[in-house]
mmCIF file of C-alpha atoms in Angstrom:
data_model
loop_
_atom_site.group_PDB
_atom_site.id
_atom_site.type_symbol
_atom_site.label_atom_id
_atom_site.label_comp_id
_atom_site.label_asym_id
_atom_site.label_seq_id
_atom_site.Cartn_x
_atom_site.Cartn_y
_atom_site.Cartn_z
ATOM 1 C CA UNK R 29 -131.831 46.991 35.010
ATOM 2 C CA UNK R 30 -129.845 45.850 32.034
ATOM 3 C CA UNK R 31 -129.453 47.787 29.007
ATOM 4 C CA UNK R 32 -132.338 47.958 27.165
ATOM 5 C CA UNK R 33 -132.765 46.044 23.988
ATOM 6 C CA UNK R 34 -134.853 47.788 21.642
ATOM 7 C CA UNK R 35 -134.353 51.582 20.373
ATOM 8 C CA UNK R 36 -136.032 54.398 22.059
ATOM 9 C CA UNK R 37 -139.339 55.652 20.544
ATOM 10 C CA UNK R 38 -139.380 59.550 19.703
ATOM 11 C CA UNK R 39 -142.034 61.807 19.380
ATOM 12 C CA UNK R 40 -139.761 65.073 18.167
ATOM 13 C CA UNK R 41 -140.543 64.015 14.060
ATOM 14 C CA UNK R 42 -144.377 64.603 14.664
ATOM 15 C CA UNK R 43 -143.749 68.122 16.644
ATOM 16 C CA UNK R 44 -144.036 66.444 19.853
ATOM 17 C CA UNK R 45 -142.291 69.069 22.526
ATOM 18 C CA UNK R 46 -143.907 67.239 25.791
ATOM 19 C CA UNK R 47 -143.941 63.808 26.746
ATOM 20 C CA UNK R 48 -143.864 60.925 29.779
ATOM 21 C CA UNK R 49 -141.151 58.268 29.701
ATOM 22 C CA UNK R 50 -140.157 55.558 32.011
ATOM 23 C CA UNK R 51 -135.789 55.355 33.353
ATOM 24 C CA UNK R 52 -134.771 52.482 31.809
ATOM 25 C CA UNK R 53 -131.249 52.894 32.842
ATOM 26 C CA UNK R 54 -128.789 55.353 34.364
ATOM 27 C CA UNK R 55 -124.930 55.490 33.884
ATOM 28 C CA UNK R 56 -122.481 57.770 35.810
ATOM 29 C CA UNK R 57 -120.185 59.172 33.112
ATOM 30 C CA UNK R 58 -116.385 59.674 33.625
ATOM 31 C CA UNK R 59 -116.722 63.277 34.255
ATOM 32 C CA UNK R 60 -118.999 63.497 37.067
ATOM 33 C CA UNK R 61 -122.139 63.643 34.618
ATOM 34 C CA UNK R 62 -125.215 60.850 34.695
ATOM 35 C CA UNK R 63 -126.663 59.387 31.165
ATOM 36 C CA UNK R 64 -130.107 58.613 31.315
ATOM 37 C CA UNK R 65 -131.540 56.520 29.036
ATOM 38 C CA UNK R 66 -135.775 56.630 28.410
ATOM 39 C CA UNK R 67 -138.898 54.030 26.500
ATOM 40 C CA UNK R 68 -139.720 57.572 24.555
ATOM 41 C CA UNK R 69 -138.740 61.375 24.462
ATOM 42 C CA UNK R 70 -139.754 64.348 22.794
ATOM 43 C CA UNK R 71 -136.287 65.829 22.752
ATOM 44 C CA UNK R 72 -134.162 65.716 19.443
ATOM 45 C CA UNK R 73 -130.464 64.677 20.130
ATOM 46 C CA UNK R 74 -127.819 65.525 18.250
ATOM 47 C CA UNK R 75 -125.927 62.774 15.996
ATOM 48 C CA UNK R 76 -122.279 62.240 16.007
ATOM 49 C CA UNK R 77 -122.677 60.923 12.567
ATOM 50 C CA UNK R 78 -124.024 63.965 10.635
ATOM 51 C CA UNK R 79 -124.397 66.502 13.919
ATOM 52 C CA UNK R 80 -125.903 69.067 11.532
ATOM 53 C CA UNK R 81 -128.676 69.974 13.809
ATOM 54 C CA UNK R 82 -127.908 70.350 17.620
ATOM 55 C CA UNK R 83 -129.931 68.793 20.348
ATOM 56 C CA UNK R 84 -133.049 70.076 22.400
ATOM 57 C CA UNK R 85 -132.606 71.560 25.214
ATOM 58 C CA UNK R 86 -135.431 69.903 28.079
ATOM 59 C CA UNK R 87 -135.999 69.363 31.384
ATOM 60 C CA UNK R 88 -137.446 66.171 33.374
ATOM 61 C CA UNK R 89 -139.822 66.753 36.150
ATOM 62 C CA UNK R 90 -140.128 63.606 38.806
ATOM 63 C CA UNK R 91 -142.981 62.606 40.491
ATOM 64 C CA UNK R 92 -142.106 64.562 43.437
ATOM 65 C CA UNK R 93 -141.497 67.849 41.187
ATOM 66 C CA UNK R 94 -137.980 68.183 41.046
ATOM 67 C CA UNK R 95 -136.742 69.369 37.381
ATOM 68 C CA UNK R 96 -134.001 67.934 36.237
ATOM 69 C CA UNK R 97 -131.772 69.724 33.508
ATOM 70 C CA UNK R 98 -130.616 67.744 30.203
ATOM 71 C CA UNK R 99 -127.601 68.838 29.767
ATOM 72 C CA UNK R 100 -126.875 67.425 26.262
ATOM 73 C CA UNK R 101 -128.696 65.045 24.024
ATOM 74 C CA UNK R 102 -126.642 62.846 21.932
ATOM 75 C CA UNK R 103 -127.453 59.860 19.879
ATOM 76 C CA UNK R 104 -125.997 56.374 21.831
ATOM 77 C CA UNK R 105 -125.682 52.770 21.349
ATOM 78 C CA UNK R 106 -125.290 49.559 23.222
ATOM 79 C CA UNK R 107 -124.568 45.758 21.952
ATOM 80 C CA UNK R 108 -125.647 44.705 25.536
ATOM 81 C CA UNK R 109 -121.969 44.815 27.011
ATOM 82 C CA UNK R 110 -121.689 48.411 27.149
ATOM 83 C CA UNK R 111 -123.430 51.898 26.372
ATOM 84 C CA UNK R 112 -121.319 54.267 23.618
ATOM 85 C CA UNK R 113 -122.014 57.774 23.420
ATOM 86 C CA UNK R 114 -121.872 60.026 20.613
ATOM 87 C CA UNK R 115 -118.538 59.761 18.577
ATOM 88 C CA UNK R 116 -117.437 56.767 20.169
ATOM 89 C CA UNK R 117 -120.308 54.422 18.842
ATOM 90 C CA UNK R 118 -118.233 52.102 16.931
ATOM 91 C CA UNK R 119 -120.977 51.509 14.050
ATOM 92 C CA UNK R 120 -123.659 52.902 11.708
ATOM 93 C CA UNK R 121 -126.823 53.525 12.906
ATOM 94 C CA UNK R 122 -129.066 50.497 12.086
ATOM 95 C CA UNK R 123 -126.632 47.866 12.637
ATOM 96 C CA UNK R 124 -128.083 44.048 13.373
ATOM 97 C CA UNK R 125 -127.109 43.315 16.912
ATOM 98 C CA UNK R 126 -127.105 46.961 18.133
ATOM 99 C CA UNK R 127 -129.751 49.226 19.907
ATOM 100 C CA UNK R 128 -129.655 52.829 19.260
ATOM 101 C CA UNK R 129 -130.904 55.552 22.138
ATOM 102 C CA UNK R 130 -131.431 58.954 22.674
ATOM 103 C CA UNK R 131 -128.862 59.532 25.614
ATOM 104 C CA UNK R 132 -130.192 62.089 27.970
ATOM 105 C CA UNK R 133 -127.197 63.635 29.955
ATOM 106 C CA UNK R 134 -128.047 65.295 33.513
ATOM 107 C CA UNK R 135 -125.931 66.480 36.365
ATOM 108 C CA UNK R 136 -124.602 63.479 38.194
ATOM 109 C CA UNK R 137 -126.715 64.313 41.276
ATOM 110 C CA UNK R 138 -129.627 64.404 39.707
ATOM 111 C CA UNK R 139 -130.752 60.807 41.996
ATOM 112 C CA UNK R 140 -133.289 59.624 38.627
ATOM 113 C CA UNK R 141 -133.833 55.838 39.207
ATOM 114 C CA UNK R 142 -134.767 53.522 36.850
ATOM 115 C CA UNK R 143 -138.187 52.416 36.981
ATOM 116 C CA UNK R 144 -138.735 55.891 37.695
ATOM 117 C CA UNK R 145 -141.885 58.022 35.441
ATOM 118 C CA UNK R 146 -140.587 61.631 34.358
ATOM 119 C CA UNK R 147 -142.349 64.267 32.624
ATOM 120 C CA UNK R 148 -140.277 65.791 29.797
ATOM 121 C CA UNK R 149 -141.054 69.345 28.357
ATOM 122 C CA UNK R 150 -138.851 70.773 25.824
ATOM 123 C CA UNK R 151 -137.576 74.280 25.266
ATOM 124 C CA UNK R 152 -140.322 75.258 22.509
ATOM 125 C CA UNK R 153 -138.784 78.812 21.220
ATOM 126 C CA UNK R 154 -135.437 76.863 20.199
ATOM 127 C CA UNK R 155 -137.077 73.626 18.685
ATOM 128 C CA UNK R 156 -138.929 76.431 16.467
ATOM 129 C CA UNK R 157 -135.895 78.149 15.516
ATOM 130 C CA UNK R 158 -133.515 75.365 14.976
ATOM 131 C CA UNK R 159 -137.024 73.853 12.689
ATOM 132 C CA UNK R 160 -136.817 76.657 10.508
ATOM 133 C CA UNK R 161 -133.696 76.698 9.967
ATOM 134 C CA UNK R 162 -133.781 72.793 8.847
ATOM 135 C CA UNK R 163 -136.394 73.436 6.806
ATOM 136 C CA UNK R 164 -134.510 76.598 5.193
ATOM 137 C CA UNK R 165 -131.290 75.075 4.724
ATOM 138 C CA UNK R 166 -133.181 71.928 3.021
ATOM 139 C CA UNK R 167 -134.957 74.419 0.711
ATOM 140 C CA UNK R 168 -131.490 76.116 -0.283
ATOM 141 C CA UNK R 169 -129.970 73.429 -1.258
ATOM 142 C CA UNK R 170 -132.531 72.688 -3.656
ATOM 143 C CA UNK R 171 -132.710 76.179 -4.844
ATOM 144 C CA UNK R 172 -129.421 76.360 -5.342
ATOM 145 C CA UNK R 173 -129.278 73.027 -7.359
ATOM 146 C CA UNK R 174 -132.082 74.215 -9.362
ATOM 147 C CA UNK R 175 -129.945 77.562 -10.349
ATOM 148 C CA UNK R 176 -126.855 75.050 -11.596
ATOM 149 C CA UNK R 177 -128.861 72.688 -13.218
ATOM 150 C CA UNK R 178 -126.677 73.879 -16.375
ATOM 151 C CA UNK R 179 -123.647 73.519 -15.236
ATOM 152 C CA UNK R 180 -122.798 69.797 -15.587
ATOM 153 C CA UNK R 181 -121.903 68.336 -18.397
ATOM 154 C CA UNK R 182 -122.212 64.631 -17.328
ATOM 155 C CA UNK R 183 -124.856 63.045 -16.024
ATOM 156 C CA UNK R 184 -124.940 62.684 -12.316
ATOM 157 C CA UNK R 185 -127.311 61.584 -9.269
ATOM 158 C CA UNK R 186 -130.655 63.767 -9.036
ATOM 159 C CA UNK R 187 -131.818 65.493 -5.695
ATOM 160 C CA UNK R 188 -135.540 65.184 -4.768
ATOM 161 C CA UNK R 189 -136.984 67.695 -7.644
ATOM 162 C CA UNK R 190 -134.938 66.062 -10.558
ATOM 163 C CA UNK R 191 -132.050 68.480 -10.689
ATOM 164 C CA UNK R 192 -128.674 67.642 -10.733
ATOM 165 C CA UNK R 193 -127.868 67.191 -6.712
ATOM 166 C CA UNK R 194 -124.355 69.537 -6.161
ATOM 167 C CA UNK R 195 -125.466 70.059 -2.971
ATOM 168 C CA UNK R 196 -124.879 66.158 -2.013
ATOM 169 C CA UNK R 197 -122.260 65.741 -4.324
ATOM 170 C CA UNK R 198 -120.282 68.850 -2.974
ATOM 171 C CA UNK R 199 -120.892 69.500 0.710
ATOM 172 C CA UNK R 200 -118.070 69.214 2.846
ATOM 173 C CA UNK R 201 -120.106 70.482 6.012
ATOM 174 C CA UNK R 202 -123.686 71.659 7.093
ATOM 175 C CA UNK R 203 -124.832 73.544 10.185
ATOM 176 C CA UNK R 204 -128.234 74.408 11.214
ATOM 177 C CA UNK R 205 -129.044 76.991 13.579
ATOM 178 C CA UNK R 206 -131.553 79.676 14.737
ATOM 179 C CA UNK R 207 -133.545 80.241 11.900
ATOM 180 C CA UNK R 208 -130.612 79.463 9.416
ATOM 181 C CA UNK R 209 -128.299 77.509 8.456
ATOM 182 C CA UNK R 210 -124.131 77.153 6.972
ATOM 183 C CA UNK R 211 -123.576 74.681 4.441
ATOM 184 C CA UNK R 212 -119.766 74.961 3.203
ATOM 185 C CA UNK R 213 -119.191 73.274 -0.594
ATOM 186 C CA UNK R 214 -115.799 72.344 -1.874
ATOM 187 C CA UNK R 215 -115.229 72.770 -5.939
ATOM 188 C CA UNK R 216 -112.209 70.470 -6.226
ATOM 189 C CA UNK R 217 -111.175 67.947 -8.754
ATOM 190 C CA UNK R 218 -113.156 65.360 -7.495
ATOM 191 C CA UNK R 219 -116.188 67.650 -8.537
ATOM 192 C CA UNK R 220 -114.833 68.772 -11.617
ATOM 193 C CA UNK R 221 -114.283 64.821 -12.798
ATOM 194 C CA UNK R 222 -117.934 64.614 -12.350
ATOM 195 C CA UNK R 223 -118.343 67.110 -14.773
ATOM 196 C CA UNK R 224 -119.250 70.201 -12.837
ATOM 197 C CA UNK R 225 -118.380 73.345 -14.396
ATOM 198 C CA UNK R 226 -117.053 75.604 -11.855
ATOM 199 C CA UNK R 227 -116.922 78.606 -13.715
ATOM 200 C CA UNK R 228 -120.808 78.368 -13.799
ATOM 201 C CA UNK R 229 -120.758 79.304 -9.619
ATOM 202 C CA UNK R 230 -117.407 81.299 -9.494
ATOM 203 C CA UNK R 231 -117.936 83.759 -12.684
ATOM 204 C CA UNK R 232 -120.786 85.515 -11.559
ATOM 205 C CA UNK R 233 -121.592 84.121 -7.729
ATOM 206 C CA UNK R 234 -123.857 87.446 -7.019
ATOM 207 C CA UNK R 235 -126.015 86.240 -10.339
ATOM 208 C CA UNK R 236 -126.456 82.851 -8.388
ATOM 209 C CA UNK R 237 -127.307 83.975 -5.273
ATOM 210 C CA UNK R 238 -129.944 86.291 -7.189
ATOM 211 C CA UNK R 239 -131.609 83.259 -8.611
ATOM 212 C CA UNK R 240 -131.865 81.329 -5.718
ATOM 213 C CA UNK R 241 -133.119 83.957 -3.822
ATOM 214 C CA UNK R 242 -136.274 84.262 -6.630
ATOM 215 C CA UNK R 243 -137.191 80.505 -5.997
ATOM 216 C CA UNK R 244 -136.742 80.515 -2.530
ATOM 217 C CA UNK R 245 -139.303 83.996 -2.601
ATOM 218 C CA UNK R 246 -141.349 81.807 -4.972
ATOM 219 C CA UNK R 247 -141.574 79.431 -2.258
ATOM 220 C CA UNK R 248 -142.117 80.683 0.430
ATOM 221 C CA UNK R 249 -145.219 82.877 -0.995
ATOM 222 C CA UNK R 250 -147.120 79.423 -1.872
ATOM 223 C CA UNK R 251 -146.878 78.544 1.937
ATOM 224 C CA UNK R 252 -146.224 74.986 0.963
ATOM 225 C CA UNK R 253 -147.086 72.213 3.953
ATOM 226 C CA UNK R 254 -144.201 70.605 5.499
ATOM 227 C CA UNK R 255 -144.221 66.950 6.921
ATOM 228 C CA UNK R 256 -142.416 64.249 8.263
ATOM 229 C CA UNK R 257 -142.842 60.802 6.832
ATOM 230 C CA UNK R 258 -142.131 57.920 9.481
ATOM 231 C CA UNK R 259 -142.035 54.387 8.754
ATOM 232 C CA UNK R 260 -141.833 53.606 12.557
ATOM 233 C CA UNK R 261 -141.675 55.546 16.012
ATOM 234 C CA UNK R 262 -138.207 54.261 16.738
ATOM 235 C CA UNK R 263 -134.826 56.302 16.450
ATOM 236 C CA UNK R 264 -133.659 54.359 13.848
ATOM 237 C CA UNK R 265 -136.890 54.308 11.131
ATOM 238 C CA UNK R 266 -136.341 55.684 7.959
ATOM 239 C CA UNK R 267 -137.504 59.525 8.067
ATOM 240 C CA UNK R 268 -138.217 61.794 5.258
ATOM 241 C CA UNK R 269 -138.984 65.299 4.891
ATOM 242 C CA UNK R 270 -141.667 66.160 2.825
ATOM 243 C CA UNK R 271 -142.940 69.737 1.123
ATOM 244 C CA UNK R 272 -145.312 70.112 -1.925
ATOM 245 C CA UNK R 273 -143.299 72.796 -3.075
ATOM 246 C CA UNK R 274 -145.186 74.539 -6.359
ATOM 247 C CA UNK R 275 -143.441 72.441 -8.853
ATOM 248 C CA UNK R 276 -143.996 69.289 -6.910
ATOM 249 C CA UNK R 277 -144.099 67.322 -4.111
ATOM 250 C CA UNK R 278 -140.357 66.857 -2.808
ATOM 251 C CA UNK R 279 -138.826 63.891 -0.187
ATOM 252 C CA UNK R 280 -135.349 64.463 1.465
ATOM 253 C CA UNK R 281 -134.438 61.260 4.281
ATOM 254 C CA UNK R 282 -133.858 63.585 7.344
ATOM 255 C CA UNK R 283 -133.770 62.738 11.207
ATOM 256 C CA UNK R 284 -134.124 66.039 12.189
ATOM 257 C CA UNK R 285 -137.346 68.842 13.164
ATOM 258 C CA UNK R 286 -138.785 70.697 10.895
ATOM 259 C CA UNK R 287 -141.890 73.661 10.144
ATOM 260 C CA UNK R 288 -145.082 72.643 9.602
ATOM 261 C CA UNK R 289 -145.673 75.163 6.737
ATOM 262 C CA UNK R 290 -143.800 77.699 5.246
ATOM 263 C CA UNK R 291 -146.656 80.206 5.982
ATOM 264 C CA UNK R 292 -144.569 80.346 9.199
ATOM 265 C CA UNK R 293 -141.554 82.468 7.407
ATOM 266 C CA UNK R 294 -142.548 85.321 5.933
ATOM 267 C CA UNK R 295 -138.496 85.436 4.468
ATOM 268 C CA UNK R 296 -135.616 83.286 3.397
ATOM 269 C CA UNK R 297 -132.717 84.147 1.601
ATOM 270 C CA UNK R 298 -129.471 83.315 1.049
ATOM 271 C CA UNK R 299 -125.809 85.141 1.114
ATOM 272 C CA UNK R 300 -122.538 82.973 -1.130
ATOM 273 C CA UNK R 301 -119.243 83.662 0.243
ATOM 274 C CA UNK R 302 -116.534 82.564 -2.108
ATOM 275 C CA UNK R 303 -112.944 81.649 -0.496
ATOM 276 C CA UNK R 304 -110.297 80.364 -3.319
ATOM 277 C CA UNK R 305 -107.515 79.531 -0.873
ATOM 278 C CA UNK R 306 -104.472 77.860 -1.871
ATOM 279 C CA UNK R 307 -104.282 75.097 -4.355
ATOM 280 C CA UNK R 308 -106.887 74.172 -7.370
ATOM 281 C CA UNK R 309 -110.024 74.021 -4.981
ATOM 282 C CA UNK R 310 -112.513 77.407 -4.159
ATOM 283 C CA UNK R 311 -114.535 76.598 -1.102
ATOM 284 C CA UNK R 312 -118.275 78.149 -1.368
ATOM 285 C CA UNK R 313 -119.813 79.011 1.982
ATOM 286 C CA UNK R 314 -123.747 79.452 1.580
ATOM 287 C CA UNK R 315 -125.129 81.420 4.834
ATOM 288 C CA UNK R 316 -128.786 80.821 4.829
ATOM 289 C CA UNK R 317 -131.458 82.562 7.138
ATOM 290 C CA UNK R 318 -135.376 83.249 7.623
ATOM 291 C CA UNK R 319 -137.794 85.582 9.240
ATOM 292 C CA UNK R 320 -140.400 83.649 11.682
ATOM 293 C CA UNK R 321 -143.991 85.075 9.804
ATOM 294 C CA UNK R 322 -144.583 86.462 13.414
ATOM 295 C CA UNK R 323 -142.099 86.644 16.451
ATOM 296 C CA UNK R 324 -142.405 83.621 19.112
ATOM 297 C CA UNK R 325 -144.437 84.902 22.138
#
């Protein structure tokens, strides 16, 4: 079969964790490795462009019964001559003339053929875990926006609750794991020309963390609902997360998983790490984790 020509549907944004697909195509890979690409999946991949949350990990089970291990997920793309994987897809997601895919890789003699149906059952304890900590770290960040709302003195763009968004304006990297996340912040003079006040985070950083800490507590005791708005099934539709936290509903566009509720934490805090280093910038590292309301089975 030829490479297929429209994007692959996915489940994984309504909570999806099983699913049937159809092999569209299968690729050996330079180092021994097959990529198999499916109509729809359940299982997340991770995205060379913002890899902030890592893939699924799944298996597909042929007709015959044999489970095949995924590997790695990655996000892929083809303009019909050729399939790129990960890092080397030479364009933004969404680009006119270009199919985007969730790239499932398998051991090379795994023998899938396309045409063939699989069933597809993801690992459910680390979709949960790498959820909440999606949902956490997106909760931080606002918390933590909300506590320097008052240190700006210029006017700059708003995150989803109205405050003044450091988080997007400062992040230099974000990683989600089990129930947590890392989310690294440079205060530089880029910042500073925007008017941020550094002195606001740096003077008194256990004061911060304090009041972040109270809204995310706040938070989590009103056991807010959590969704994912879609505009279409495919990988490439617009996404957004959704929570109606107490002081409003909030949107955030995010490809990744998520909770359901927040009645499924029963804790989420966070920990700021300050590093000056050399030079004019301080890097802020914010470590944020949650307790799961009850342990998974």
């Amino acid at each position: 079969m030829s490479l297929p020509k429209i994007d692959t549907t996915v489940t994984y944004p309504a909570g999806a964790l099983t699913g049937t697909g159809t092999v569209l195509h299968v690729e050996a890979l330079p180092d021994g490795r097959s990529a198999v690409l499916l109509d729809t999946t359940p299982v997340h991949p991770v995205d060379a462009a913002w890899p902030d949350q890592g893939a699924d990990l799944a298996t597909l089970t042929t007709p015959d019964g044999r489970e095949v291990p995924v590997l790695e997920c990655v996000v892929g793309a083809t303009d019909q001559s050729a399939l790129f994987l990960g890092g080397q897809v030479p364009v933004r997601k969404g680009t006119d003339g270009w199919v985007f895919l969730v790239v499932h890789v398998v051991p090379g003699e795994a023998g899938l053929a396309e045409g063939q149906r699989v069933d597809i059952q993801v690992d459910g304890h680390r979709r949960t875990a790498l959820s909440a900590g999606h949902t956490a770290c997106h909760l931080a960040s606002l918390a933590l926006n909300r506590q320097l709302a008052t240190a700006w003195k210029k006017d700059v763009q708003a995150d989803a609750a109205g405050n003044p968004n450091f988080d997007a304006l400062a992040i230099e990297t974000s990683t989600i794991d089990a129930y947590g996340s890392v989310d690294v912040y440079r205060l530089g003079k880029s910042l500073r020309r925007k008017g941020f006040l550094p002195e606001a985070l740096l003077a008194d950083p256990a004061a911060v963390e304090a009041g972040v800490n109270a809204t995310l507590a706040e938070w989590v005791a009103s056991g807010a609902e959590v969704r994912i708005e879609r505009e279409s099934e495919l990988l490439t539709g617009m996404r957004r997360w959704v929570c109606a936290l107490p002081g409003g509903e909030v949107r955030i566009p995010c490809g990744g998983t998520h909770l359901s509720s927040l009645k499924e934490v029963s804790e989420m805090t966070i920990r700021l790490i300050l590093n000056t280093g050399e030079g004019s910038a301080a890097e802020v590292i914010m470590e944020t984790r949650c307790v799961p309301a009850k342990l998974p089975a």
